[in-house]
Short mmCIF file of C-alpha atoms and ligand atoms in Angstrom, two decimals:
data_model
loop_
_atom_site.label_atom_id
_atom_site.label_comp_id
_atom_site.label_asym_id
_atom_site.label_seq_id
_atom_site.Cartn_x
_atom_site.Cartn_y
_atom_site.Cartn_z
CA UNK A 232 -20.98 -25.80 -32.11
CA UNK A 233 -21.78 -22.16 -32.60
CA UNK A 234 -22.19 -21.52 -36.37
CA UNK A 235 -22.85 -18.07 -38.12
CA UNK A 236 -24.49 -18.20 -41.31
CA UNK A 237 -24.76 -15.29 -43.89
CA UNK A 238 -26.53 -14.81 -46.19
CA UNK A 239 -29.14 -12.34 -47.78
CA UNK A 240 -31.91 -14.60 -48.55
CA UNK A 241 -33.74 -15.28 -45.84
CA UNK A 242 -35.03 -18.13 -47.30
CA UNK A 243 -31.48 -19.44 -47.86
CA UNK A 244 -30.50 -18.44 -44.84
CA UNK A 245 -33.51 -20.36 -43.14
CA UNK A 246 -32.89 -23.82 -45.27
CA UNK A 247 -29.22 -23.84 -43.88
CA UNK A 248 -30.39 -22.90 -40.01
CA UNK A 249 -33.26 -25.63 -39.73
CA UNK A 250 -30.63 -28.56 -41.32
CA UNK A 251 -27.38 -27.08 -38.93
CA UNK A 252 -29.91 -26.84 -35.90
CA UNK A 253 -31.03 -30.61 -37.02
CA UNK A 254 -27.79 -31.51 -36.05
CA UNK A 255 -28.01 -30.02 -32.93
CA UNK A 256 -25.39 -26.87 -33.84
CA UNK A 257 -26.56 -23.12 -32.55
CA UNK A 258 -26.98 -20.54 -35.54
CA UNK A 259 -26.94 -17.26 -35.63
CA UNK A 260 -27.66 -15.34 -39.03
CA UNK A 261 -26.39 -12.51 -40.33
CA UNK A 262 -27.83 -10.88 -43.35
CA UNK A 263 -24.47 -9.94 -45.32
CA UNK A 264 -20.72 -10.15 -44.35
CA UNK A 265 -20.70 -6.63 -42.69
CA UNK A 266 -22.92 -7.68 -40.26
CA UNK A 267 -21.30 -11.53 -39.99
CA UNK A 268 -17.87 -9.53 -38.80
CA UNK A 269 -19.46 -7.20 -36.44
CA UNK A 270 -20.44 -10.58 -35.08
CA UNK A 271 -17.62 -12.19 -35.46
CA UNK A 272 -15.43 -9.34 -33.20
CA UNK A 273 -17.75 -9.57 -30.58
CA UNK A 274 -18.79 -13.19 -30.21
CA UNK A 275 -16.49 -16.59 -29.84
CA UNK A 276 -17.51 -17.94 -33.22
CA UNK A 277 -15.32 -20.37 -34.93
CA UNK A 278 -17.13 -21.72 -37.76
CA UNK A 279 -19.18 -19.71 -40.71
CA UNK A 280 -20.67 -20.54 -43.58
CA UNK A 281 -21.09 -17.82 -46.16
CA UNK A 282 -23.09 -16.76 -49.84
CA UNK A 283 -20.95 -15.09 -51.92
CA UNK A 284 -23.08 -12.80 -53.39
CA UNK A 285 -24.47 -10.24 -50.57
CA UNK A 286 -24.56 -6.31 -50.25
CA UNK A 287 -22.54 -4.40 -48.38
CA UNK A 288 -19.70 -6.84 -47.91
CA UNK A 289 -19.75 -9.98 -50.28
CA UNK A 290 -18.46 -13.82 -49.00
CA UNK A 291 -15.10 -13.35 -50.65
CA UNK A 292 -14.12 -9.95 -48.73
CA UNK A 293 -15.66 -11.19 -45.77
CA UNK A 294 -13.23 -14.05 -46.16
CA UNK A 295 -10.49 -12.07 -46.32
CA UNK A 296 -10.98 -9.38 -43.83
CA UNK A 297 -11.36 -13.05 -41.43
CA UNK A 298 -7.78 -13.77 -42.73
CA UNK A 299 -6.67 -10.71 -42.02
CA UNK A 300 -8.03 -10.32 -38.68
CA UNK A 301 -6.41 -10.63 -35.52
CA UNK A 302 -9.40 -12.85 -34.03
CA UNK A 303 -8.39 -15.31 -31.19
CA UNK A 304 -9.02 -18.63 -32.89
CA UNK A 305 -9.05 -19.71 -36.23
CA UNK A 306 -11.91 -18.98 -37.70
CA UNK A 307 -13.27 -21.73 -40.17
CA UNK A 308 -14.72 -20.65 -43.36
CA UNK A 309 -17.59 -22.75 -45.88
CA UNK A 310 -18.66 -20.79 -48.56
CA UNK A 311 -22.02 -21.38 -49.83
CA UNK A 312 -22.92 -19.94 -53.25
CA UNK A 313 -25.13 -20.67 -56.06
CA UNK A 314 -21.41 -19.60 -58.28
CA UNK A 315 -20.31 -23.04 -59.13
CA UNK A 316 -17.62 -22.45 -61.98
CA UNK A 317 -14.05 -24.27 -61.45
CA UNK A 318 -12.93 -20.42 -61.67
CA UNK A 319 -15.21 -19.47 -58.73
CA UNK A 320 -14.29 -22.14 -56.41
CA UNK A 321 -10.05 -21.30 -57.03
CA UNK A 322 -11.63 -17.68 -56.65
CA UNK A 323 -13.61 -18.52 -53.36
CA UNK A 324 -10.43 -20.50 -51.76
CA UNK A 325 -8.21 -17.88 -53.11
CA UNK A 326 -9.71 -15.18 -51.17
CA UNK A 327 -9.82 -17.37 -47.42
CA UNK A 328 -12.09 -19.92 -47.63
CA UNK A 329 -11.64 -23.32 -46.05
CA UNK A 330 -14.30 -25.26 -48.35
CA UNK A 331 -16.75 -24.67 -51.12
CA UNK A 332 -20.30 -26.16 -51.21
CA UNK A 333 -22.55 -24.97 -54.68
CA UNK A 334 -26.59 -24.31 -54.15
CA UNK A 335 -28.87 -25.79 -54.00
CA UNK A 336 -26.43 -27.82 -51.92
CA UNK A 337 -26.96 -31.62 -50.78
CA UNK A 338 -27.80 -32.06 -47.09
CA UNK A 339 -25.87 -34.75 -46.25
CA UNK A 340 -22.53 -33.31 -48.10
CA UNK A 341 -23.26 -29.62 -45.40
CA UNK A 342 -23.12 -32.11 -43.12
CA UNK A 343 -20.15 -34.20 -43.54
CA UNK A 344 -18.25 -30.88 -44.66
CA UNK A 345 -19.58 -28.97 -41.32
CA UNK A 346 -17.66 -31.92 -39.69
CA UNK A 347 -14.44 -31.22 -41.57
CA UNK A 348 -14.49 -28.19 -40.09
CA UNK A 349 -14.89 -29.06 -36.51
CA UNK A 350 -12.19 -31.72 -37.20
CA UNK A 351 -10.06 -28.64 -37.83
CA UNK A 352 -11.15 -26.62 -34.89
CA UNK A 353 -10.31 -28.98 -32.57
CA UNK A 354 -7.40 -29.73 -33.60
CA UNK A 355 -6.44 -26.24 -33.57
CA UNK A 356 -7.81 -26.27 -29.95
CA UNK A 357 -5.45 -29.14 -29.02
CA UNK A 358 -2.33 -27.88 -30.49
CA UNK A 359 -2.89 -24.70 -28.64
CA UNK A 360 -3.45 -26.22 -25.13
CA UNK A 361 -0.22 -28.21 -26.05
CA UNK A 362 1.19 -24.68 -26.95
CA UNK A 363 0.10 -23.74 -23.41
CA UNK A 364 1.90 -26.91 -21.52
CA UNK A 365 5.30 -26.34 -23.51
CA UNK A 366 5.69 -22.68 -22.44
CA UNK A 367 4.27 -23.64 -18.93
CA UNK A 368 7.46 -26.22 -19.01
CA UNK A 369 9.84 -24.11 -20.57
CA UNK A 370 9.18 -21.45 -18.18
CA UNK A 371 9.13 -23.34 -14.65
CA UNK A 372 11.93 -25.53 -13.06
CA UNK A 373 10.69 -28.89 -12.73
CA UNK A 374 12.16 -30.13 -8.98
CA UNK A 375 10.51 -26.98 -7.44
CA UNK A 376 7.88 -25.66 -9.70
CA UNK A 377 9.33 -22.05 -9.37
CA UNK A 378 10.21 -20.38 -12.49
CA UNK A 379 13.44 -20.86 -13.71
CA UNK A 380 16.55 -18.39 -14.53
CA UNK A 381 15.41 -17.27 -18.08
CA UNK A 382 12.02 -16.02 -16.87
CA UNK A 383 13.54 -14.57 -13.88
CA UNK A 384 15.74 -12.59 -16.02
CA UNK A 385 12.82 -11.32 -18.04
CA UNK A 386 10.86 -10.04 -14.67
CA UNK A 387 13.91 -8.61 -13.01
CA UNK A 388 14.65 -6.23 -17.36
CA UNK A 389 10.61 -5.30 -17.20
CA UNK A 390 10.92 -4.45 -13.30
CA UNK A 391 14.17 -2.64 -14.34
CA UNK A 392 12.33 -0.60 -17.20
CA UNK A 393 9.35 -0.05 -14.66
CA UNK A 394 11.90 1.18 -12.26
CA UNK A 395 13.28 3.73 -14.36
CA UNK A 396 10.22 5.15 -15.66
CA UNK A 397 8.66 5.25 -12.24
CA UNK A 398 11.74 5.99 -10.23
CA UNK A 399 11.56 3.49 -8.03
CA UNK A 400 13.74 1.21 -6.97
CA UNK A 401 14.30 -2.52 -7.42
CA UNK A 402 15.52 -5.02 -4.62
CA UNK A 403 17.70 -8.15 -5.66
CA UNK A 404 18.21 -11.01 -3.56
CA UNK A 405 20.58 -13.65 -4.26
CA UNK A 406 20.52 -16.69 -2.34
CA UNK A 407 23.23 -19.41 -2.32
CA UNK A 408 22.33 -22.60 0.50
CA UNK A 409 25.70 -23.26 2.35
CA UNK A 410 27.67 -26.26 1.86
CA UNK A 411 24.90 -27.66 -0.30
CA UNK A 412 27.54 -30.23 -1.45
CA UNK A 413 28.33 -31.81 1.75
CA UNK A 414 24.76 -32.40 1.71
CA UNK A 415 24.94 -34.46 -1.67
CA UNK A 416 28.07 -36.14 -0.23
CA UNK A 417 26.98 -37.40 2.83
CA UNK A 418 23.15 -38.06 2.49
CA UNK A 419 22.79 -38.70 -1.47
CA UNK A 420 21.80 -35.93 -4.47
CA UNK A 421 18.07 -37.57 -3.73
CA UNK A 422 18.29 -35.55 -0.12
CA UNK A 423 19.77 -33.07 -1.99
CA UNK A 424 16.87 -32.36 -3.88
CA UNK A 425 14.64 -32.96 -1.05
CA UNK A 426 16.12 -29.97 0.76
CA UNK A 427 15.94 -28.36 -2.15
CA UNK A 428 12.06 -28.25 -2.24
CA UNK A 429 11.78 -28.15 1.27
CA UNK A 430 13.75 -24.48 0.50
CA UNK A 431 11.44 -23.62 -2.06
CA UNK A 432 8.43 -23.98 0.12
CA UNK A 433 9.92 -22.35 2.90
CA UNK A 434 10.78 -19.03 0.37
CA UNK A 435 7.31 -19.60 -1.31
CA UNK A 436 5.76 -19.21 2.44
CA UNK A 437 7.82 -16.36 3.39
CA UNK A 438 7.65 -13.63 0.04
CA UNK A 439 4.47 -12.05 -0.36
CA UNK A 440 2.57 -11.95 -3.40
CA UNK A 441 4.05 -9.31 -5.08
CA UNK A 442 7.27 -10.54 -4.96
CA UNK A 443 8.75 -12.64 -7.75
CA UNK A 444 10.78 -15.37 -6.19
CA UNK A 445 12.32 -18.08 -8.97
CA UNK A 446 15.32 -20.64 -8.94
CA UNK A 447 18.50 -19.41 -10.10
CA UNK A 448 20.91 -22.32 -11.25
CA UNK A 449 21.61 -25.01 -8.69
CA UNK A 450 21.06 -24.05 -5.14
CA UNK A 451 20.42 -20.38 -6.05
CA UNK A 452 17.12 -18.57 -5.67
CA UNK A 453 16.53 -15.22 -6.70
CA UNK A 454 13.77 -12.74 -5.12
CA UNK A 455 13.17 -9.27 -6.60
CA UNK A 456 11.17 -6.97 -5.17
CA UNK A 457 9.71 -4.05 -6.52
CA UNK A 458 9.79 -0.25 -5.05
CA UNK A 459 12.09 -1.33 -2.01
CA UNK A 460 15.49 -0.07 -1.65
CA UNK A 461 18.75 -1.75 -0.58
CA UNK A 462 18.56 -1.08 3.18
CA UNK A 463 14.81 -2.95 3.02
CA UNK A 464 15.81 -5.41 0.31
CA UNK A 465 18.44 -6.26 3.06
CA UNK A 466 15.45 -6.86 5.96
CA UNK A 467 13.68 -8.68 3.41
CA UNK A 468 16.10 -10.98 3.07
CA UNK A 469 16.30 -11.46 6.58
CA UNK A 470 13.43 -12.60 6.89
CA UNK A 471 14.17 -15.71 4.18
CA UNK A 472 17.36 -16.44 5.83
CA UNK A 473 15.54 -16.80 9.21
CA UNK A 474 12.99 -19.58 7.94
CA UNK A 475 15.31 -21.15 6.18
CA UNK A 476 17.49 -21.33 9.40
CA UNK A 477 14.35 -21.74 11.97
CA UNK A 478 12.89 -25.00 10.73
CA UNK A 479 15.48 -28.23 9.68
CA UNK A 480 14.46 -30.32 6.54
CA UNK A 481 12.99 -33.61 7.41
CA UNK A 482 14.60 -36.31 5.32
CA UNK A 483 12.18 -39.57 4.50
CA UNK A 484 15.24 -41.33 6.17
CA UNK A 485 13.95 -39.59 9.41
CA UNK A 486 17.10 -37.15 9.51
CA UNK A 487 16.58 -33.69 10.33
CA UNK A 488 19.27 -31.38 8.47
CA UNK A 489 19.84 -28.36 9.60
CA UNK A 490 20.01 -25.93 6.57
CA UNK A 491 21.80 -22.38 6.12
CA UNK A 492 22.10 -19.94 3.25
CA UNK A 493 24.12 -16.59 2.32
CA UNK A 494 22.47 -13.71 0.75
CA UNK A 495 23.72 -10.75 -1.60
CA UNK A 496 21.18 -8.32 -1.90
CA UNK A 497 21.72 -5.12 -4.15
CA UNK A 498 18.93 -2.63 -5.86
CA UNK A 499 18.41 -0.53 -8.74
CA UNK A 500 19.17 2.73 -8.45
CA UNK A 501 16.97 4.52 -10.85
CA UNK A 502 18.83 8.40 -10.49
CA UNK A 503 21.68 6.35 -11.92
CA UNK A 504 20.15 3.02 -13.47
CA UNK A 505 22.32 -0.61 -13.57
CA UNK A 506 21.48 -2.91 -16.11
CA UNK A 507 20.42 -6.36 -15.56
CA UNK A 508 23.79 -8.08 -15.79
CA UNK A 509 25.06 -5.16 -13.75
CA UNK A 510 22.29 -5.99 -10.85
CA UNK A 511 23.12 -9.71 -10.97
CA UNK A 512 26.92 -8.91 -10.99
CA UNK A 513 26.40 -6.92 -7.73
CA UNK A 514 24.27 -9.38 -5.98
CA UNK A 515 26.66 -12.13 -6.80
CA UNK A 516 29.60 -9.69 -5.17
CA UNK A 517 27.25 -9.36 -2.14
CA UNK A 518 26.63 -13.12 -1.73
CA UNK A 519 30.34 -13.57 -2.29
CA UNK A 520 31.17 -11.35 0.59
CA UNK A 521 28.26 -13.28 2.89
CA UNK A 522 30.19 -16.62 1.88
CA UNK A 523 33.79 -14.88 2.92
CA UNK A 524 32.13 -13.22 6.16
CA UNK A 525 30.97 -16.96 7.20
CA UNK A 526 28.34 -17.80 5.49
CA UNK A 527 24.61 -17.75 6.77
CA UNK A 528 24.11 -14.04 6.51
CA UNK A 529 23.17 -10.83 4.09
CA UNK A 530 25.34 -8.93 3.10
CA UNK A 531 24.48 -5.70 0.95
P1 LIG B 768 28.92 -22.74 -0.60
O1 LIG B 768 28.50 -22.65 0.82
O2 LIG B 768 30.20 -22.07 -0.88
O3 LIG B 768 27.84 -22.27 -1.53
O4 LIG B 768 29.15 -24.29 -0.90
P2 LIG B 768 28.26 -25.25 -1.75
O5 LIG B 768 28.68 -26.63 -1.48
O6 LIG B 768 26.82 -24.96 -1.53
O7 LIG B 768 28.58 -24.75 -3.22
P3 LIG B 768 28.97 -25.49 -4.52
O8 LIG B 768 28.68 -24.49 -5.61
O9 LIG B 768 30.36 -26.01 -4.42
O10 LIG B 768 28.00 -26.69 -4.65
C1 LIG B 768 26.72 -26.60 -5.15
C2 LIG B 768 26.24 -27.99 -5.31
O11 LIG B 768 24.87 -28.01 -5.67
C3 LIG B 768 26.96 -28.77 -6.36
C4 LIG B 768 25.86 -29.45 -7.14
O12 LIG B 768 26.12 -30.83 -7.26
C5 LIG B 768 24.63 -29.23 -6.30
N1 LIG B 768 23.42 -29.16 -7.09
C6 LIG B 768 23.13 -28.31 -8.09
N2 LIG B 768 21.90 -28.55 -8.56
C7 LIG B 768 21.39 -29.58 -7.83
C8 LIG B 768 20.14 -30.29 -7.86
O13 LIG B 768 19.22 -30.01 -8.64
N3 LIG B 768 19.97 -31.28 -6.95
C9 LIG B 768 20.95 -31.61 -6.07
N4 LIG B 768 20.71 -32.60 -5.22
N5 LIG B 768 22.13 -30.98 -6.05
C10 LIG B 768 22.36 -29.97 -6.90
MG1 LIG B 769 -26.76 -13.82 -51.87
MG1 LIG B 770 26.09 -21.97 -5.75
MG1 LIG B 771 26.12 -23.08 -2.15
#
């Protein structure tokens, strides 16, 4: 563990280094608590110990311009003062400090306490990557790993905003698979979902990076597309339609389904914006009029 110590006696300062770097830590010193949170902004440092009494900036406000901060990770604070008074200690914790260790201080006890707080930081470390996982879940649809409707929605109101401050347009594709039921019915919802993924690949192929392709509801994708209009929005999505169409889904059963789906494509117009619901509603009219027309076409 990296470990910044400050403290304005060199001496001080050198009795803590030698023990920390006993114990096979990495120290870096800093000579008061200005100089500890210039380091601190500019380095990864998670753990400090600190003297109170230093020039410049003293433990206690270096302690609370930490809690203050807006650093990345906690940062884990041992203060390390020759003030040993039950008032300075509530005074010391008061102002952002995690522990409090009097001088001259007991090697063992720096130790054990320097463990405390990497107990701390790594817990913090693992609730974060658990953080991470939940809002990877939450944000991604679990049979095809695309993102789901909510974060869809959120791309297609900043691509909106981007739209109208750039004026450029947005493209909207709605995608419905045809008779997706019958496919349920007759081969079992486990095919279902099989064709399902075998969709999502097939879109995944097709869009280029820069498109934001996600699953809808059910048997609905979405693809937005920024800076293309309706009449290209419309070739775009013949181009989905086409691989979908081109290529059957294998079953495991063996059985090769042939696969169709409808499009409604629409696009912002930023001269005389739509809002989200508005660009949805218009896709979905679109689709509609691809399922009345016969299904396995666009329809703008
Ligand atoms: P249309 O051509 O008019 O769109 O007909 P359709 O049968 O595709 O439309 P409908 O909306 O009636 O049926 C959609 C079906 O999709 C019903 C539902 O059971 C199925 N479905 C929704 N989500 C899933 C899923 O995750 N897995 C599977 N296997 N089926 C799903
Ligand atoms: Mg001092
Ligand atoms: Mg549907
Ligand atoms: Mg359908």
């Amino acid at each position: 563990m990296r470990i910044l110590v400050a403290d304005d006696s060199l001496v001080s300062a050198r009795v803590v280094q030698k023990a920390l770097e006993e114990w096979g830590h990495s120290i870096i010193v800093a000579r008061d608590g200005a100089e500890a949170w210039e380091i601190l902004q500019r380095e990864e440092i998670r753990l400090v110990i600190a003297d109170w009494i230093m020039p410049v900036m003293d433990g206690l406000e270096l302690c609370r311009t930490i809690r203050h901060s807006q650093l990345a990770g906690y940062v884990y604070v041992i203060l390390l003062t020759s003030k040993g008074s039950k008032d300075d200690i509530v005074e010391g914790l008061g102002a952002g400090a995690d522990d409090y260790i009097t001088k001259p201080f007991h090697h063992e006890e720096l130790k054990a306490r320097v463990q405390v707080g990497i107990r701390i930081i790594e817990l913090e470390e693992k609730l974060k990557e658990a953080n991470k996982k939940i809002a990877a879940l939450a944000s991604t649809d679990a049979l095809t790993g695309l993102p789901n409707r909510r974060v869809l929605l959120e791309h297609l109101e900043a691509l909106v905003a981007r739209g109208i401050r750039e004026g450029r347009p947005v493209g909207v594709i709605f995608m419905d698979l045809d008779h997706f039921k019958r496919i349920n019915d007759e081969y079992s919802h486990l095919a279902g979902d099989t064709v399902l993924q075998d969709v999502a690949k097939k879109l995944r192929a097709v869009k280029r990076v820069y498109d934001f392709l996600g699953r809808y509801g059910g048997e609905e994708f979405l693809i937005l597309v920024e800076g293309v209009d309706i009449v290209t929005a419309g070739a775009i999505a013949e181009r989905f339609r086409q691989s979908i169409k081109s290529t059957p889904v294998k079953l495991d059963s063996g059985v090769s389904l042939r696969v169709t789906a409808s499009f409604g494509v629409t696009a912002l117009n930023p001269a005389a914006p739509q809002s989200v619901d508005r660009l949805i509603a218009e896709a979905d009219q679109a689709l509609y009029s691809a399922k009345a027309q016969g299904r396995d076409r666009v329809c703008c």
